[in-house]
Coordinates of C-alpha atoms in Angstrom, one line a residue:
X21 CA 137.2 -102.9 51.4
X22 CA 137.2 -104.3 54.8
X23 CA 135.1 -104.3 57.4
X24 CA 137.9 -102.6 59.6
X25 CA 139.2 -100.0 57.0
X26 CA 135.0 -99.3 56.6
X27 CA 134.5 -98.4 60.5
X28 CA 137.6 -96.4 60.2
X29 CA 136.0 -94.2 57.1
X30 CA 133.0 -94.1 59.1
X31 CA 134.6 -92.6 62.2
X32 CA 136.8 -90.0 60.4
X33 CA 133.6 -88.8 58.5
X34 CA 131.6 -88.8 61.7
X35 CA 134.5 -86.5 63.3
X36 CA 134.4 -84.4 60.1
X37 CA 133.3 -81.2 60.7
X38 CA 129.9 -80.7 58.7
X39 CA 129.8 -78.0 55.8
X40 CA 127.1 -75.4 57.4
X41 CA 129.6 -75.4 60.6
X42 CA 132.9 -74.7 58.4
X43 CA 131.2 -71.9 56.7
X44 CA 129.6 -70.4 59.7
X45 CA 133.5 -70.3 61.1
X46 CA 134.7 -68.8 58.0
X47 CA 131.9 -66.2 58.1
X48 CA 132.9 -65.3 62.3
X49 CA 137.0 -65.1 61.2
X50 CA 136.8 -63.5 57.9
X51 CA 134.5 -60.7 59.8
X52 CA 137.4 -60.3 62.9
X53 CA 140.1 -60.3 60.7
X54 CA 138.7 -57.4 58.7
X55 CA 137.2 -55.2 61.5
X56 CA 140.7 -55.8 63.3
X57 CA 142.6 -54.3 60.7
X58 CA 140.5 -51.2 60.1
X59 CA 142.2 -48.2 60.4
X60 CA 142.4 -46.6 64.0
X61 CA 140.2 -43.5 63.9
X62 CA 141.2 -40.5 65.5
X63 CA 140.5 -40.3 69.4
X64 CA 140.3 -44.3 69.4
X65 CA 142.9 -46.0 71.6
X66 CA 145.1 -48.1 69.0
X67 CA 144.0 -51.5 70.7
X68 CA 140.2 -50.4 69.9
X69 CA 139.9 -51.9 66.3
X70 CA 141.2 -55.3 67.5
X71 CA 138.7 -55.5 70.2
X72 CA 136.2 -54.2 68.0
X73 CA 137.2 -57.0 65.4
X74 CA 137.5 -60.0 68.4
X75 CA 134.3 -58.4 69.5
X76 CA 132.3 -58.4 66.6
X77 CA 133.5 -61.8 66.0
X78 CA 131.9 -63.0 68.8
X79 CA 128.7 -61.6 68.7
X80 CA 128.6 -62.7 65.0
X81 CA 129.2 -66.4 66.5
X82 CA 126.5 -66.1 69.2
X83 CA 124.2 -65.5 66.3
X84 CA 125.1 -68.0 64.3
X85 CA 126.4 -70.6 67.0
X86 CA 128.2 -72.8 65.7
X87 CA 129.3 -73.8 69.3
X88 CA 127.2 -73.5 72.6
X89 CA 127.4 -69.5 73.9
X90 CA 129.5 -70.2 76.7
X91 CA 132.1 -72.1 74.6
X92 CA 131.9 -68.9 72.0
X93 CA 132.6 -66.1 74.6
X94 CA 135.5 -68.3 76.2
X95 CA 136.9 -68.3 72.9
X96 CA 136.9 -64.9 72.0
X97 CA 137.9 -64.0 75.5
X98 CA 140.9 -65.9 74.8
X99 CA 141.9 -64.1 71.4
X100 CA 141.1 -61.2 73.1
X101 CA 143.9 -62.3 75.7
X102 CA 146.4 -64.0 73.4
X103 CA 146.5 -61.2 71.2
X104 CA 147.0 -58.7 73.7
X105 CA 143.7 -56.4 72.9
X106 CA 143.1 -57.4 76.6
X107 CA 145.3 -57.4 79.6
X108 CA 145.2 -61.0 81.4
X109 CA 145.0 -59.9 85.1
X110 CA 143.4 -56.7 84.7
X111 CA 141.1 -56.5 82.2
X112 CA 140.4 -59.9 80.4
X113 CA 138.3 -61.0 83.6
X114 CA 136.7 -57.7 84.7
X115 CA 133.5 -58.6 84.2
X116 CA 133.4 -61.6 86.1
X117 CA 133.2 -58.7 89.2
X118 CA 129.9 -57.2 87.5
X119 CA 127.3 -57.0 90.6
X120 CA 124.3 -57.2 88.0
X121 CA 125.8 -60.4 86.5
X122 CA 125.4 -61.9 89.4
X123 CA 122.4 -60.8 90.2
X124 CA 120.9 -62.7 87.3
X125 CA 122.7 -65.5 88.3
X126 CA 121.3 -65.3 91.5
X127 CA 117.6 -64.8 90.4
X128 CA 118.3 -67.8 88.4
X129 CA 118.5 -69.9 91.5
X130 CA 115.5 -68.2 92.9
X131 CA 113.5 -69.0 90.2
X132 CA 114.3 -72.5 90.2
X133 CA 112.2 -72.3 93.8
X134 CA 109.0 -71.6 92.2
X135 CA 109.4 -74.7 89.9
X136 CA 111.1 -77.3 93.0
X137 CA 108.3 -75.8 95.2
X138 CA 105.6 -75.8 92.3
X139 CA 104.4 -72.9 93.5
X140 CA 104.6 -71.5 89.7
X141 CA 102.0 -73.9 88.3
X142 CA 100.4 -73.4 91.5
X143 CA 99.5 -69.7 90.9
X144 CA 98.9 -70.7 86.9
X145 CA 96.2 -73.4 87.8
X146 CA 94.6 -70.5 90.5
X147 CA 94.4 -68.0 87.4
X148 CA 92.6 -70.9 84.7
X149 CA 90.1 -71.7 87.7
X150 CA 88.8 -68.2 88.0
X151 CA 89.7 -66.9 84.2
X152 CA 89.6 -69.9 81.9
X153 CA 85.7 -70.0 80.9
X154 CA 87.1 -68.5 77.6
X155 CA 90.1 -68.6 75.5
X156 CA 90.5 -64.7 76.0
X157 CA 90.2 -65.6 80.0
X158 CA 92.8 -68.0 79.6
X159 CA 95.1 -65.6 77.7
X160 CA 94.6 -63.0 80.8
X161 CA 95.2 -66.1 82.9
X162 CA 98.6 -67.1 81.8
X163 CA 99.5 -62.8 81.0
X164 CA 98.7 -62.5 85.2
X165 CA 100.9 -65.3 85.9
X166 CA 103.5 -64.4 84.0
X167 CA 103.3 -61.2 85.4
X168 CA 103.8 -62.6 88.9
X169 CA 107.0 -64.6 88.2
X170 CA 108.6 -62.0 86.3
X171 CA 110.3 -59.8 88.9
X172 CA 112.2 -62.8 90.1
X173 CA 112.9 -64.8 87.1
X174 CA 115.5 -63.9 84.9
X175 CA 115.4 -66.4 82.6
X176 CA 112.3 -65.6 80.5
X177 CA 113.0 -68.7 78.6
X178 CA 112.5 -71.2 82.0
X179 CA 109.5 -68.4 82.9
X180 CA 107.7 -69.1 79.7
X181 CA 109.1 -72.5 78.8
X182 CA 109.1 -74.0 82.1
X183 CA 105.8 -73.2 83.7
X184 CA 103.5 -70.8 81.6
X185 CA 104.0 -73.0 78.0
X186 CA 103.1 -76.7 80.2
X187 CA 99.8 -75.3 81.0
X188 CA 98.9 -73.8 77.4
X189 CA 100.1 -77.2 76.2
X190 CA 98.2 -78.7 78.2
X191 CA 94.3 -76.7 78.0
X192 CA 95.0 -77.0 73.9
X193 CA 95.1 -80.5 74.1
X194 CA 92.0 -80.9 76.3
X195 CA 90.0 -79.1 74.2
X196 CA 91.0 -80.6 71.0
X197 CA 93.7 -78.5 69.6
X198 CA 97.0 -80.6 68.3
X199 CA 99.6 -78.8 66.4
X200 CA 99.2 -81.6 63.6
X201 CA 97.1 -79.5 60.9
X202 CA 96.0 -75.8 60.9
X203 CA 92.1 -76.5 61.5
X204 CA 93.0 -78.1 65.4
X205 CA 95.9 -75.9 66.1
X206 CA 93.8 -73.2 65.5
X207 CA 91.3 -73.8 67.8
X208 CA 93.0 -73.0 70.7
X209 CA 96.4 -73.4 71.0
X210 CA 98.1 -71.3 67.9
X211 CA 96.4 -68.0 69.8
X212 CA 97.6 -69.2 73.3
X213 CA 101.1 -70.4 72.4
X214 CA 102.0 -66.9 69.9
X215 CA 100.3 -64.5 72.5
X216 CA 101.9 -66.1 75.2
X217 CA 105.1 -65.3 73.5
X218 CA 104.1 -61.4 73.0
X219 CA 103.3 -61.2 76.9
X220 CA 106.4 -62.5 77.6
X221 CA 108.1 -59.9 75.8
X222 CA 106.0 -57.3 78.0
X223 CA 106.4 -58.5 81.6
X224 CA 110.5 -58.9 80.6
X225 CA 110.2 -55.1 80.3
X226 CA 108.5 -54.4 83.0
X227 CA 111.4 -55.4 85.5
X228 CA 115.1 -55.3 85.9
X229 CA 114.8 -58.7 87.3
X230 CA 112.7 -59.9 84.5
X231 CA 115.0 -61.0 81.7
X232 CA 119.1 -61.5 81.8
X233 CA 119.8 -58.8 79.4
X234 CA 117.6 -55.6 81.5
X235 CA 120.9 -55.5 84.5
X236 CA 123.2 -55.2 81.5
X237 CA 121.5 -52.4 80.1
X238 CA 121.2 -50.7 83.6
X239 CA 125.1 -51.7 83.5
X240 CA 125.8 -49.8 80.4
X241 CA 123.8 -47.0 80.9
X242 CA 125.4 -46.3 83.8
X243 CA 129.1 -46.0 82.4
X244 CA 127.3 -42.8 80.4
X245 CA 126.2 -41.5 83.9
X246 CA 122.9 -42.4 84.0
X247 CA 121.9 -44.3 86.6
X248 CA 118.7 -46.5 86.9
X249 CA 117.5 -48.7 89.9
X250 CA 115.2 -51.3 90.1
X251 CA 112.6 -49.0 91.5
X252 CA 112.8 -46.4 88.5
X253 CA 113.0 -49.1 86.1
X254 CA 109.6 -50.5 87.7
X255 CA 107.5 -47.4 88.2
X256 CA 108.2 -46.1 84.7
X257 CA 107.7 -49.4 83.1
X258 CA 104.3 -49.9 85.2
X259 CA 101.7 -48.1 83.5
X260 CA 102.5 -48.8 79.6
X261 CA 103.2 -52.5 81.1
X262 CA 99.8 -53.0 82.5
X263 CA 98.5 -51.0 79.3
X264 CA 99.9 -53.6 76.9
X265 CA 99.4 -56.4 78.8
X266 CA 95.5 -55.6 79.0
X267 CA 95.5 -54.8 75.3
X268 CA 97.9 -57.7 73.8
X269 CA 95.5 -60.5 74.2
X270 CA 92.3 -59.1 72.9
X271 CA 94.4 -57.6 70.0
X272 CA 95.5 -60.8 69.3
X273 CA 92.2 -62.6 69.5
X274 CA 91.5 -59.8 67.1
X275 CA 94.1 -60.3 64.5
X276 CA 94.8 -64.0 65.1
X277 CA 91.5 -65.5 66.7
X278 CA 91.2 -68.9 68.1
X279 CA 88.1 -71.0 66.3
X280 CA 87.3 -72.4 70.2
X281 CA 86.1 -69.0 71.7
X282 CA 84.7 -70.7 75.1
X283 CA 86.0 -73.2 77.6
X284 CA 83.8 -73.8 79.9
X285 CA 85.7 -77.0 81.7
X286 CA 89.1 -75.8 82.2
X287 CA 88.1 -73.3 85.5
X288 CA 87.0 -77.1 86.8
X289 CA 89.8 -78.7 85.4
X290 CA 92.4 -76.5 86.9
X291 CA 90.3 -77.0 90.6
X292 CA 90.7 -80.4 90.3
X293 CA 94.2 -80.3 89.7
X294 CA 94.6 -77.8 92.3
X295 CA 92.6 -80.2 95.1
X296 CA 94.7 -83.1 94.3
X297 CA 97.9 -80.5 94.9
X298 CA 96.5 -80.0 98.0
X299 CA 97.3 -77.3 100.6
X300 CA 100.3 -75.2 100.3
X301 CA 103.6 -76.9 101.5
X302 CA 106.1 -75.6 103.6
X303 CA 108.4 -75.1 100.6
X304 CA 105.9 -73.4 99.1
X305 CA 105.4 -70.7 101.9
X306 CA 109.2 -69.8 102.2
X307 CA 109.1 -69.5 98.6
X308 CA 106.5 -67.1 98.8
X309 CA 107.9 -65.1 102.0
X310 CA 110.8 -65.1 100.5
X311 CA 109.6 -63.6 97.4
X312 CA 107.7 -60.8 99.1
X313 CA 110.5 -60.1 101.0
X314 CA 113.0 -59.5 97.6
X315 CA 110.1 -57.7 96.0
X316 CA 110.6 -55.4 99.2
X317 CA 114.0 -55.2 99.1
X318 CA 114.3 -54.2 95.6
X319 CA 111.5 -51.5 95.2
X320 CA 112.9 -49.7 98.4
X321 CA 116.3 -50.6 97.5
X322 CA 117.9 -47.1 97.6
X323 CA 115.3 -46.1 100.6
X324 CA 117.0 -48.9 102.8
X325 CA 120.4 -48.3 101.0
X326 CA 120.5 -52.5 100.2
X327 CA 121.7 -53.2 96.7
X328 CA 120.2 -55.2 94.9
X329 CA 122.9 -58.4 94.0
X330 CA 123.1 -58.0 97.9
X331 CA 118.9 -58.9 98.4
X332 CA 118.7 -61.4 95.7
X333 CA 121.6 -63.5 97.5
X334 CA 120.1 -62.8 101.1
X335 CA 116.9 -64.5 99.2
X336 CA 119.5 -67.3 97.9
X337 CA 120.5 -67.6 101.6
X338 CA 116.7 -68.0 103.2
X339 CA 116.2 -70.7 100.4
X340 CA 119.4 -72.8 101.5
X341 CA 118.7 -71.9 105.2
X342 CA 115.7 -73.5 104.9
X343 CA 116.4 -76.3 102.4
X344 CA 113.8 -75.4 99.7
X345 CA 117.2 -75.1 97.4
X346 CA 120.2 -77.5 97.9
X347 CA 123.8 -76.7 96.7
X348 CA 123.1 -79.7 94.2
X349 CA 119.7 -77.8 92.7
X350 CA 122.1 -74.5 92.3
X351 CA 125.4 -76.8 90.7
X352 CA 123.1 -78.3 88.0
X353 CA 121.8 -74.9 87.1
X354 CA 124.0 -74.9 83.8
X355 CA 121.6 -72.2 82.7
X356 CA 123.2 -70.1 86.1
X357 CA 126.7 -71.3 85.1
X358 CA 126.7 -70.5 81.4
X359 CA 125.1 -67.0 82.5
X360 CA 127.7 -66.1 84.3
X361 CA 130.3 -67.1 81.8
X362 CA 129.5 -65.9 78.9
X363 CA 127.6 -62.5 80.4
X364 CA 131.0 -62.2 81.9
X365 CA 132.6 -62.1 78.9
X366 CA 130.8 -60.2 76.6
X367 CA 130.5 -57.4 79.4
X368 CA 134.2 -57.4 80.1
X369 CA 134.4 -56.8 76.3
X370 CA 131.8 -54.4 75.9
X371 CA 133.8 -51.9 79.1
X372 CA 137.1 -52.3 76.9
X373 CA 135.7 -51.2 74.3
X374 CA 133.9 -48.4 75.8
X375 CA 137.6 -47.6 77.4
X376 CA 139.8 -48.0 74.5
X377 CA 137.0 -45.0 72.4
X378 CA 135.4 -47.4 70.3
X379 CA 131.7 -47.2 71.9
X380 CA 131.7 -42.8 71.7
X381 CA 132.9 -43.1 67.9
X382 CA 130.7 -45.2 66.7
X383 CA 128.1 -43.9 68.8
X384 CA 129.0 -40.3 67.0
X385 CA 128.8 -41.6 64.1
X386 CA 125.6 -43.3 64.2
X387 CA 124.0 -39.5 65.6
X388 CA 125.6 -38.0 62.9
X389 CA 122.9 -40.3 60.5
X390 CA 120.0 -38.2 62.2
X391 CA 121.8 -35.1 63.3
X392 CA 119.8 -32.2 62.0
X393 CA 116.9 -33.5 63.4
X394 CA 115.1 -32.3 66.9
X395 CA 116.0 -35.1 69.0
X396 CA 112.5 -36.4 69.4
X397 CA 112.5 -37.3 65.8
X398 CA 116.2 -38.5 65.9
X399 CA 115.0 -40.7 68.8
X400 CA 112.2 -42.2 67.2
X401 CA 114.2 -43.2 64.3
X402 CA 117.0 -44.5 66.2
X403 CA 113.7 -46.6 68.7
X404 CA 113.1 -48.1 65.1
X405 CA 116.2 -49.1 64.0
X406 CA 117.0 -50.4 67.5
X407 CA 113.8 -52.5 67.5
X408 CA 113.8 -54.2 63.9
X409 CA 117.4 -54.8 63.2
X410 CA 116.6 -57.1 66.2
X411 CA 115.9 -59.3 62.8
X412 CA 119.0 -60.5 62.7
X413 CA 119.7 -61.4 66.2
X414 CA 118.9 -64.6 67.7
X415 CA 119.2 -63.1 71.2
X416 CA 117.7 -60.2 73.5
X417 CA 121.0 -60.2 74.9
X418 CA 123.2 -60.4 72.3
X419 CA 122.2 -57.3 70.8
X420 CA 121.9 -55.6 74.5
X421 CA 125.6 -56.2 74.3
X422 CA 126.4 -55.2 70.9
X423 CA 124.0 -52.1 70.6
X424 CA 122.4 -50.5 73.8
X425 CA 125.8 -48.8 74.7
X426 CA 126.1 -47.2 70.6
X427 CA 122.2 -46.3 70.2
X428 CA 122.5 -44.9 74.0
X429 CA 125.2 -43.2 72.9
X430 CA 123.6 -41.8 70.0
X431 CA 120.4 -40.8 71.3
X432 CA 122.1 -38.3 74.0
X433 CA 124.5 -37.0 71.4
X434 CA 121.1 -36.0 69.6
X435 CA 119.6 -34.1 72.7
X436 CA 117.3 -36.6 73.9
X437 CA 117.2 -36.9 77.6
X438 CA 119.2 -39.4 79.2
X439 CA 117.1 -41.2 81.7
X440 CA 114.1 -41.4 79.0
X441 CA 116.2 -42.4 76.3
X442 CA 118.0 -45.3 78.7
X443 CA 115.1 -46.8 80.1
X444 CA 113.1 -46.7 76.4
X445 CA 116.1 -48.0 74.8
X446 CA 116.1 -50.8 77.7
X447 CA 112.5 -51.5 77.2
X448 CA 112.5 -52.1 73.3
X449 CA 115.5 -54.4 74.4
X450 CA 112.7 -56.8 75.6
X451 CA 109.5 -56.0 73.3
X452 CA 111.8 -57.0 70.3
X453 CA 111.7 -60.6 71.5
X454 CA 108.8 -62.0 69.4
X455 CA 109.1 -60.5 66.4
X456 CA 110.6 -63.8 64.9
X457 CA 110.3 -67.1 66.1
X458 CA 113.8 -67.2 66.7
X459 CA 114.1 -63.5 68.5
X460 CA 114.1 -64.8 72.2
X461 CA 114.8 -68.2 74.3
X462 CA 111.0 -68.2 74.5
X463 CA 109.7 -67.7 71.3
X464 CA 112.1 -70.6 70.6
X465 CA 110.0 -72.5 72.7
X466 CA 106.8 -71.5 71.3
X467 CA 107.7 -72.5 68.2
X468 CA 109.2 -75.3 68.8
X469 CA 105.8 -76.7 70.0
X470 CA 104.6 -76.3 66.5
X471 CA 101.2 -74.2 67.1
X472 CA 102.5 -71.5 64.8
X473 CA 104.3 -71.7 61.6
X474 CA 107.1 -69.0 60.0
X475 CA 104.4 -67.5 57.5
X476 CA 101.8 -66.5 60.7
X477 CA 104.4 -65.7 62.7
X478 CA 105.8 -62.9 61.2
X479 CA 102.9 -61.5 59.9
X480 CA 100.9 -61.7 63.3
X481 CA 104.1 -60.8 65.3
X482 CA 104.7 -57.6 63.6
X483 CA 101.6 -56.4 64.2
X484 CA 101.8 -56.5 67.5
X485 CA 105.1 -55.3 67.7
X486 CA 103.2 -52.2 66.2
X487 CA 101.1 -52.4 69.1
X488 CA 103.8 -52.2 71.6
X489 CA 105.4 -49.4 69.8
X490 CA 102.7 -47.3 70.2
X491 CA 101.7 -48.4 73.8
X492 CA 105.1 -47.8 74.9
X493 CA 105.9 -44.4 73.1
X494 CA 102.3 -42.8 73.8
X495 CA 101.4 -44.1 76.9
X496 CA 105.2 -44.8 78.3
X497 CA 106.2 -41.5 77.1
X498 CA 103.6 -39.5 78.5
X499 CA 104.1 -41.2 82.1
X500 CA 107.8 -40.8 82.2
X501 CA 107.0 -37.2 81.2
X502 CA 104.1 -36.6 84.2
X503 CA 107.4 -38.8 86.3
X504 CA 109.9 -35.8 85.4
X505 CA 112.1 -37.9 83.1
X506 CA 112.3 -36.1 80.1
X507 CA 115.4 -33.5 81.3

């Protein structure tokens, strides 16, 4: 064979698709073609089966991605579009309007101040140098930091990835612990990379702002007339938040203990590395300003009647004002930009479907499952459900998008009450993050790192997502109750 007939096999077999992507498309079409065919049922609009099929099509290929998400969610939008399930100019692009969409998008770019600025590793090296004499201390260290950042990052991946997981990285490898074999990794940084993971998990519940999926879920729950602002999200999510955030690292130095139980050098370590810092810059000090002033803004949103897309881009504006974020930081925010798009999408998707009947059947239909039963034990059944199936996502959002609308749905048909069945339904959409090392952008990250294999992973993980359970249902329960929330 020659040499130019060899390049030429080379390059076609290079182009060929590879076998796990050709069966992961046949999986995605073979599951649209059949939901689009089904049967309309009675009281659904006769375009509801296709968007449910295009729909579940698309979710099906953000779980198993065989391209990024973005490039997914365009491509159902444009079956959706082609087909005729969705009108072009008045429906396909409806969500591209959404106010909470781009208020992730905009708390995107405010994020990316704490990490241009530093002033995120600035407040993690403040916690290590007054917390870090112990492994427990560094656990809390990290847990108040991410606490911190939460309300104004979105992205809980760039949160836990970006400037929590560098400085666990780094206090492992100081004191010995390298993910090559189970005796190091276990002496520090197994316990601080998994638990970092199950923190993460709380603090994104604790805000609106906190993780992409929460304004989504506000979204949907209010298209069934119940409506949730930041500042109801935050006070109810307060008390079982600082509850299981003061409970989830000594659990886990409980049930997954690190062999190094003292760390005597890192408080010193993390002054030195705060000295050679320096003093706050000027970046840093708008950063923090500005900060304050969105935490304002959004607690006493409805007080001062600003909304709060409208705060997070006046925040967006002090930043460019004052050149602690350039245009170019914000156009190479592909994170932002692939947000926006595929949130877009799938939300644009998710109101059709609600529109064209889909969303109330199958939410009846679910509730039918558990009908009989008072609604507190309807609820807790439909809380479980809601929480594991999260197995077979890959995505907090994904399943925000594909489920909080139906189990919503469900839960009020039963009797619970709306607000409390909302905001608990909007809280497990975060706490479900952990429970596989593939559940969330962050425990991707986590694992990734190598710290914590598949076998401990699950095992410690779903004892903790015990824990949560119960913190949130006894403790967030009973708050919500002394708040007036359960009528």
């Amino acid at each position: 064979m020659s040499a130019e007939k060899t390049s030429t096999t080379a390059a076609s077999e290079a182009r060929r698709p590879p076998t796990g992507m050709i069966i992961k498309i046949a999986a995605i079409l073979l599951v649209t073609v059949v939901v689009y065919f089904l049967p309309v049922p009675d009281g659904v609009d006769p375009r509801g089966m296709h968007m449910a099929g295009i729909f579940a099509g698309t979710i099906l290929g953000l779980i198993l991605q065989p391209l990024p998400t973005a490039s997914v969610a365009l491509i159902g939008l444009a079956a959706a579009m082609i087909t005729g399930t969705m009108d072009a100019s008045k429906e396909a692009l409806q969500g591209f309007g959404n106010a909470s969409i781009w208020l992730i998008v905009a708390a995107f770019f405010i994020a990316d101040g704490f990490l241009i600025t530093g002033l995120g590793r600035r407040i993690a090296l403040m916690f290590v140098s007054v917390l870090g004499r112990s492994s427990l201390g560094l656990s809390y260290g990290m847990a108040l930091t991410d606490l911190i950042l939460a309300p104004a990052t979105p992205s809980n991946t760039a949160r836990a990835g970006g400037v929590v997981y560098p400085i666990i990285k780094s206090l492992a490898e100081v004191n010995g612990s390298r993910p090559d074999d189970a005796e190091s990794r276990r002496r520090l940084g197994s316990y601080l990379s998994l638990t970092s993971v199950q923190v993460n998990t709380i603090t994104s519940a604790m805000f609106v702002t906190a993780m992409a999926g929460n304004p989504l879920a506000v979204g949907f729950a209010a298209k069934q007339g119940v409506e949730i602002s930041w500042g109801t999200w935050a006070l109810a999510a307060i008390v079982p938040g600082l509850v299981a955030l003061a409970v989830m690292p000594w659990l886990m130095s409980k049930i997954y203990a690190p062999t190094l139980k003292q760390t005597p050098e890192a408080p010193s370590r993390a002054k030195k590395e705060l000295a050679e810092l320096g003093p706050m810059s000027r970046g840093e000090w708008v950063m923090l300003a500005t900060f304050v002033l969105l935490l304002v803004l959004w607690v006493l949103g409805s007080t001062l009647h600003v909304n709060a897309t409208a705060a997070a881009f006046l925040g967006i504006a002090i930043l460019l004002v004052t050149k602690v974020l350039t245009w170019k930081d914000m156009a190479k925010n592909s994170g932002a930009w692939s947000t926006l798009i595929f949130f877009s999408v799938l939300v644009g998707m998710a109101t059709q479907l609600n529109d064209l009947g889909v969303i109330d059947w199958i939410g009846h239909g679910v509730a039918s499952l558990v009908g009989g039963l008072p609604w507190i034990a309807a609820f807790a059944v439909l809380s479980l459900v809601y929480f594991y199936v999260h197995y077979l996502f890959a995505s907090n959002t994904a399943q925000i998008v594909a489920m909080y609308s139906v189990f919503l749905g469900a839960a009020i048909a039963t009797g619970a009450p709306p607000m409390l069945a909302a905001l608990a339904l909007g809280f497990i959409g975060n706490l479900f993050g952990g429970i596989s090392h593939y559940a969330s952008g962050p425990a991707g990250v986590i694992f990734g790192s190598g710290y914590v294999p598949t076998s401990e992973w699950f095992r410690v993980s779903f004892i903790a997502s015990v824990a949560n359970i119960l913190i949130w249902s006894l403790v967030g329960g009973g708050w919500m109750f002394v708040l007036g929330m359960w009528h």
